[in-house]
Structure formats: structure tokens, C-alpha cells
XYZ file of C-alpha atoms in Angstrom:
408
model
C 213.450 151.895 43.568
C 209.864 151.399 42.550
C 208.662 152.611 45.999
C 210.983 155.566 45.782
C 209.633 156.451 42.328
C 206.081 156.347 43.614
C 206.876 158.476 46.526
C 208.675 161.053 44.245
C 205.718 161.122 41.929
C 203.305 161.676 44.826
C 205.434 164.537 46.081
C 205.562 166.101 42.652
C 201.849 165.720 42.326
C 201.142 167.393 45.643
C 203.462 170.244 44.636
C 201.370 170.874 41.580
C 204.129 169.998 39.131
C 202.536 166.829 37.632
C 198.880 166.086 37.004
C 197.584 162.577 36.790
C 198.306 161.186 33.351
C 194.651 160.380 32.712
C 193.741 163.981 33.258
C 196.308 165.269 30.753
C 196.764 163.041 27.813
C 193.679 160.888 27.248
C 190.339 161.682 25.553
C 187.558 159.196 24.871
C 184.937 160.498 22.398
C 181.695 158.622 21.860
C 179.899 159.794 18.716
C 177.421 158.833 16.044
C 178.181 156.755 12.959
C 176.860 157.242 9.475
C 176.721 160.818 8.165
C 177.852 162.350 11.375
C 181.052 160.358 11.694
C 183.176 162.190 9.061
C 182.714 165.461 10.919
C 183.948 164.193 14.204
C 186.717 162.203 12.565
C 187.988 165.360 10.881
C 187.983 167.234 14.164
C 189.900 164.526 15.906
C 192.426 164.500 13.177
C 192.988 168.209 13.386
C 192.966 168.357 17.201
C 195.400 165.470 17.365
C 197.788 167.257 14.969
C 197.760 170.256 17.427
C 198.033 168.062 20.456
C 200.184 165.083 19.470
C 200.666 163.898 23.144
C 196.961 163.401 23.707
C 195.801 159.792 23.293
C 192.384 159.969 21.582
C 189.952 157.160 21.236
C 186.921 157.831 18.994
C 183.916 155.527 18.932
C 181.395 155.315 16.063
C 178.000 154.045 17.312
C 174.490 153.780 15.952
C 171.868 155.955 17.802
C 170.587 153.170 20.056
C 173.972 151.791 21.074
C 175.362 155.286 21.584
C 172.477 156.192 23.921
C 172.834 152.926 25.825
C 176.637 153.343 26.264
C 176.227 156.911 27.591
C 173.246 156.230 29.869
C 174.660 153.013 31.355
C 178.019 154.729 31.823
C 176.338 157.624 33.581
C 174.230 155.448 35.896
C 177.112 153.299 36.896
C 179.681 156.112 36.969
C 182.150 154.194 34.751
C 184.185 157.328 33.928
C 184.621 155.793 30.421
C 183.676 158.710 28.276
C 185.012 162.297 28.070
C 183.018 163.855 25.201
C 179.613 162.501 24.424
C 177.572 163.259 21.236
C 173.882 163.638 22.183
C 170.707 163.835 20.205
C 168.925 166.876 21.524
C 166.046 164.771 22.648
C 168.259 162.740 25.034
C 169.519 165.889 26.585
C 166.644 166.517 29.099
C 167.165 163.166 30.720
C 170.913 163.480 30.922
C 170.739 167.053 32.330
C 167.937 166.370 34.875
C 169.722 163.424 36.232
C 172.987 165.316 36.814
C 174.815 163.178 34.226
C 176.589 166.144 32.479
C 179.045 168.782 33.389
C 178.044 172.454 33.579
C 180.212 173.891 30.812
C 180.637 177.148 32.551
C 182.673 175.371 35.263
C 185.204 174.276 32.659
C 185.742 177.531 30.788
C 182.338 178.160 29.130
C 181.543 178.226 25.427
C 182.128 181.301 23.234
C 180.134 182.083 20.073
C 176.770 183.321 18.980
C 174.765 180.085 18.429
C 171.358 179.715 16.902
C 168.905 180.255 19.684
C 166.886 177.134 19.171
C 170.026 175.022 19.340
C 171.437 176.789 22.431
C 168.126 176.535 24.199
C 168.074 172.682 24.072
C 171.624 172.727 25.389
C 170.499 174.319 28.664
C 168.683 173.078 31.788
C 167.536 175.355 34.635
C 169.591 178.255 33.078
C 172.843 176.286 33.018
C 174.735 175.255 29.822
C 175.314 171.511 29.780
C 176.147 170.972 26.077
C 177.419 172.642 22.969
C 175.345 172.662 19.772
C 177.253 170.652 17.226
C 174.977 169.915 14.245
C 172.338 172.456 13.193
C 169.853 169.929 11.848
C 166.292 171.112 11.097
C 163.431 169.523 9.116
C 162.960 171.604 6.015
C 160.426 171.563 3.255
C 161.135 171.327 -0.431
C 159.188 171.967 -3.716
C 159.699 172.052 -7.397
C 159.641 175.816 -8.125
C 159.332 175.202 -11.874
C 156.284 173.068 -11.478
C 154.540 175.332 -8.930
C 155.184 178.379 -11.158
C 153.979 176.545 -14.237
C 150.598 175.944 -12.521
C 150.267 179.366 -10.967
C 151.362 178.611 -7.381
C 153.857 180.544 -5.166
C 155.732 179.076 -2.260
C 153.119 177.407 -0.052
C 152.572 179.441 3.229
C 150.244 176.804 4.759
C 149.818 173.036 4.647
C 146.426 173.726 2.950
C 148.302 175.562 0.256
C 150.541 172.420 -0.090
C 147.563 170.227 -0.603
C 146.047 172.525 -3.316
C 149.355 172.751 -5.243
C 149.922 168.940 -4.894
C 146.396 168.147 -6.170
C 146.795 170.358 -9.246
C 150.202 169.217 -10.167
C 149.323 165.491 -9.774
C 146.274 165.903 -11.983
C 148.157 167.762 -14.731
C 151.633 166.243 -14.726
C 151.852 162.669 -15.931
C 154.081 160.442 -13.840
C 154.456 163.132 -11.073
C 153.074 162.619 -7.583
C 151.880 165.791 -5.839
C 154.032 165.206 -2.721
C 156.097 162.622 -0.877
C 156.771 161.965 2.785
C 158.138 159.307 4.985
C 155.406 156.933 5.971
C 157.329 154.114 7.629
C 156.433 153.678 11.276
C 158.460 154.969 14.159
C 160.693 158.104 13.969
C 160.223 158.700 10.183
C 156.420 159.103 10.152
C 156.519 161.016 13.478
C 159.057 163.412 12.051
C 156.913 164.016 8.907
C 153.861 164.536 11.072
C 155.130 166.820 13.831
C 155.403 170.061 11.790
C 151.843 169.546 10.584
C 150.575 168.945 14.126
C 152.407 171.987 15.547
C 151.200 174.185 12.692
C 147.623 173.265 13.631
C 148.236 174.314 17.270
C 148.476 170.709 18.522
C 151.128 168.878 20.515
C 152.030 165.458 21.776
C 152.975 166.464 25.352
C 152.216 169.696 27.121
C 154.700 171.915 28.760
C 153.703 170.381 32.144
C 154.343 166.900 30.905
C 150.834 165.648 30.119
C 149.619 163.743 27.001
C 147.637 166.141 24.799
C 147.057 164.350 21.525
C 143.328 163.853 22.164
C 142.313 167.280 20.854
C 140.366 168.884 17.943
C 143.590 170.474 16.800
C 145.451 167.137 16.612
C 142.577 165.531 14.851
C 142.436 168.226 12.189
C 146.236 167.868 11.766
C 146.111 164.084 11.425
C 143.130 164.230 8.979
C 145.110 166.688 6.821
C 148.298 164.564 7.149
C 146.346 161.433 6.081
C 145.051 163.264 2.989
C 148.724 163.434 1.742
C 148.640 159.671 1.032
C 146.361 160.119 -2.021
C 148.910 162.599 -3.355
C 151.967 160.500 -2.633
C 153.625 157.630 -4.611
C 152.128 154.251 -4.188
C 153.600 152.389 -1.248
C 154.540 155.618 0.691
C 153.743 153.870 3.983
C 157.080 152.065 3.510
C 159.071 155.225 2.479
C 162.112 156.272 4.450
C 164.864 158.848 3.626
C 166.196 157.096 0.497
C 162.762 156.747 -1.109
C 161.758 160.325 -0.321
C 165.016 161.762 -1.703
C 164.896 159.624 -4.863
C 161.282 160.621 -5.627
C 162.233 164.261 -5.548
C 165.577 163.947 -7.207
C 164.320 161.780 -10.072
C 161.341 164.143 -10.644
C 158.660 161.660 -9.547
C 157.278 164.039 -6.891
C 156.727 167.776 -6.804
C 156.825 168.433 -3.104
C 158.715 166.911 -0.173
C 156.984 167.329 3.165
C 160.293 166.830 4.883
C 163.881 167.630 3.632
C 167.072 167.522 5.759
C 170.437 168.994 4.804
C 172.051 165.701 4.377
C 169.434 164.746 1.766
C 169.342 168.164 0.000
C 173.060 167.933 -0.917
C 172.541 165.745 -3.997
C 169.570 167.768 -5.425
C 171.827 169.794 -7.801
C 174.179 166.920 -8.523
C 174.778 165.083 -11.785
C 172.391 162.268 -10.765
C 169.528 164.719 -10.171
C 166.931 165.126 -12.975
C 165.677 168.384 -11.470
C 169.006 170.203 -10.779
C 168.458 173.821 -9.579
C 164.701 173.471 -9.692
C 163.985 172.301 -6.045
C 163.684 175.109 -3.466
C 164.459 174.169 0.140
C 162.754 176.327 2.719
C 161.144 176.372 6.180
C 158.070 174.275 6.718
C 154.621 175.874 6.073
C 152.275 176.919 8.877
C 148.527 176.618 9.193
C 146.616 178.151 12.139
C 149.921 179.251 13.512
C 153.229 180.046 11.851
C 155.811 177.552 10.580
C 156.967 174.983 13.246
C 159.839 173.018 11.627
C 161.227 170.251 13.872
C 164.672 170.762 15.409
C 166.941 167.836 15.110
C 170.219 169.164 16.666
C 173.061 167.049 17.868
C 175.141 168.246 20.815
C 178.505 167.649 22.424
C 178.662 167.308 26.181
C 181.022 166.193 28.974
C 179.797 163.392 31.236
C 179.833 164.347 34.913
C 182.186 161.489 35.711
C 184.713 162.253 32.977
C 188.265 162.186 34.490
C 189.450 164.570 31.681
C 186.999 167.486 31.832
C 189.500 170.253 31.062
C 190.715 168.484 27.970
C 187.227 167.618 26.884
C 186.145 171.223 27.241
C 189.108 172.336 25.157
C 188.171 169.844 22.422
C 184.584 171.048 22.419
C 185.636 174.597 22.048
C 187.885 173.641 19.214
C 185.138 171.769 17.390
C 182.596 174.547 17.786
C 184.840 177.403 16.747
C 183.757 179.443 13.721
C 186.714 178.212 11.701
C 186.062 174.543 12.309
C 182.296 174.703 11.985
C 182.833 176.153 8.620
C 185.333 173.482 7.768
C 183.005 170.774 8.884
C 180.198 172.135 6.682
C 182.298 172.528 3.615
C 184.027 169.146 3.831
C 181.274 166.893 5.391
C 177.971 168.609 4.856
C 177.018 168.758 8.476
C 175.320 172.133 9.075
C 176.798 174.516 11.637
C 175.118 175.954 14.719
C 176.821 179.322 14.734
C 174.243 181.774 13.275
C 176.567 183.879 11.189
C 177.791 180.880 9.193
C 174.411 180.416 7.490
C 175.170 183.530 5.488
C 178.889 182.935 4.952
C 179.453 183.431 1.207
C 181.527 180.208 0.784
C 178.894 178.057 2.525
C 175.885 179.737 0.697
C 177.753 179.053 -2.578
C 177.862 175.408 -1.816
C 174.510 175.068 0.140
C 172.197 177.574 -1.420
C 169.429 176.851 1.096
C 171.526 177.914 4.141
C 169.799 181.340 4.540
C 166.442 179.579 4.494
C 167.818 176.978 6.976
C 168.648 179.788 9.389
C 165.139 181.099 8.867
C 163.828 177.612 9.804
C 166.111 177.311 12.813
C 164.900 180.665 14.100
C 161.358 179.389 14.303
C 162.228 175.688 15.098
C 160.307 173.721 17.617
C 161.976 171.108 19.717
C 160.384 167.793 20.478
C 158.942 167.592 24.067
C 161.600 167.989 26.732
C 160.873 164.686 28.433
C 162.980 161.760 29.321
C 160.439 159.324 27.960
C 160.443 160.608 24.412
C 161.840 157.460 22.896
C 158.808 155.478 24.181
C 156.352 158.158 23.258
C 157.731 158.483 19.735
C 157.384 154.702 19.250
C 153.768 154.739 20.428
C 152.819 157.655 18.276
C 154.645 156.175 15.244
C 152.699 152.939 15.577
C 149.342 154.658 15.662
C 150.128 157.136 12.910
C 150.865 154.221 10.597
C 147.716 152.328 11.599
C 145.766 155.398 10.539
C 147.845 155.779 7.375
C 147.093 152.271 6.211
C 143.400 152.630 7.002
C 143.133 150.398 10.059
C 142.044 153.220 12.342
C 140.137 156.495 12.009
C 142.095 159.703 12.974
C 140.201 160.222 16.247
C 140.532 156.624 17.362
C 144.296 156.554 16.603
C 144.850 159.718 18.520
C 142.664 158.661 21.510
C 144.402 155.371 21.916
C 147.858 156.803 21.328
C 147.135 159.463 23.890
C 146.054 156.853 26.529
C 149.205 154.772 26.000
C 151.413 157.969 26.015
C 149.821 159.058 29.298
C 150.733 155.714 30.847
C 154.281 155.927 29.553
C 154.651 159.429 31.041
C 153.390 158.253 34.414
C 156.142 155.620 34.897
């Protein structure tokens, strides 16, 4: 009987009446933990309700473990993941190595997405990912304090320094500005918009280390000047310390502000409710260059359930569900029109400014070695910040190490 059943199943499959069960009713989704998890969890809940016969497994992983799972799975072709959540900086490696599915081969992706986010989702003109979270490094300032001392919204980082110096000298207990000084990703993220605004870069478009330049030295010299205007111990500051300094009125300007941090600025715990303006980063010798920090959804090339995965991704990135995600979890959308949606703007007053920032956003270098490059740069930036290296020496040595990392 078992043999007859197998034979009947094979006949039906060949006739096109039955698809393999794995291709119909299973979906393994590997996503981030922390602040990103509620958005993906909500989408799984809603998708499951519409598709009760689909068996969905959702994984919540930290950034490092998520990358490792996806990269190892791709290299070894484990076929263990159907929907992968990717940091936009991982995307170049995954796309170039052929680890992702061209979305146009599985039905495409409708919607008018923010250009900066859709650009990092493509490789050689093909779409390999769907923009999921429209993260961008913003800039924040106390509009009441700047107005009090005769300053308008800073247009350049030099304007920022002038305003911060004045406010710090005249407002007791208030630092002029605050930034993330802890080594690694935090200090790099704070520094990049300053570097780019000065016309500098870390890696050139043709993949060469380019930190050892006059533009980069000017940018780092200016960035290091921020320390005298920041709270004591800023070299250990990460997101919590930065947010608290602004929210509690202990700093007038935040060099870096993300949507997930801005959500509490007007809350009951804030001492400066409705007084903090959140806008695109300033420029300097060139216009604003806020750092893009988008997260994407993609389908691994070895997924056995590509049609189902594509259907889930289109569901998640629909206008209706992107709006719902933003309202219920705070994760910003990637569809351009939603940044001016009246319901979203009523809750997140900085959304129109966030769209402004996304429209001029700069992505980190599109290289597969970025994780190593960022670590090197972060180490040298902090050595300069704590006074163990001069700006030129820090950049020269970082540049040499980055060049070696890029050659491997």
C-alpha cells in the first residue's frame, strides 16, 4: 500500500495536480531581534491569519548571528531559509556571490520606493531585495535654545560647532552637542556624515582605500572638536546615553538621531517635549550626506519555497502593511508616499524631514569587506578621540590597514 501511495503521488505530481509540500506550505523567515522583531512578528501574524495552512517559522537573531546563518547557509546551500532580512551593507556580498533570487523572476515588487533604498536593493540592474525598513541617520537640535541664542537650523557642520559653542558657554548644565563615541559601528556612524559632507570617503567607487586625503583630515579634525562640546565621557557613549542626554535636556544638539530613538522625545519622560527638531544632517563643502541604514528582505537562491517567500515579501511591503508597521512598531516605511501620510505624520512629526534625508542619503561603500573596514576605522577614530593619535596619523594608519583588508 505504501508503494502504491508513493506511485500515485508521483503520478499526480507529474500531472501538475500536486506540488511538493515544502514548496506550498512552509516558510522559514530569518530576521533581526530587538527593535526590528515586532514588525516582522506582526506581519507573520497577519500573513498566517490569511494563510492558515502555511507552516511559518520565524527566527529572531542578533546582527552577527543573523549574518552568519545566512552566509553559511548560502555557501553550503542548506536551503534552510526562505526569507532573509539583510542589513543593506551585507547586500553587495550576497548579490555579487549569487546568493539571492532575482525578484523579477518570482513576480516582481510593486510600489514606489524611496530611491536610495531601492538602489541598494539592486545589483547590475537586477532587483534582489525589497526595502523593508527606511532607516536613515538624522540630526537633532533644540529649536528653543538655538532660537534663544540667535541661531537658525544649522546648514553646515561649521554652523553646528558655532551654535554648540555659544549654547554651552551660556546655558549652565547643557553640553553643546552629543554623539556616539564608543568604538566600532557607533563612532563610525557618527563620523561618516561629517566625512562625506567634507567631500571625503572611506573607499572609492573602484574599491580603493581613500581615507588618507586632506578632505578626510579636515573632517576628522572637525569631528574631534566635537568632544570639547560634548558631555564628559562621550567616548563611551552609545545610543542610550545619546538619547538620554537630549531627552533630559543635558545636550542641545545630537549629531546622530535615528527614528527608533526619536520616538520618545515628546513622551512623558522627556524634559524637552516638542522642543527637539529632527532633520537631515548638515552639509559642509558639499550638501547633506546622511547615512542610509536600510534593512531589506530577500529570498536566498537555494530557498525551496520561492513563490511563497515572494508572496510574503509583497504582503509585507504593501502600502497598507508598511503603514501598519510604522504605526504599531515605529519601524519607518520605505514607500515614499507614506512619509507624508497624515496619520503617520501626526504620530511621527519628523517623517517629512526623514523623506528629505532619504532623498539625499549616502550608502556605505558597496563592498563585501565592510564589516572589517568598519572595525578598523572605528578603532582608529577612537584612538584619535581619546588623544592617542593625531588626525593625520590615525587616518594614514587606518587607510593602510583598510587597503590590506580590501586586497584579501
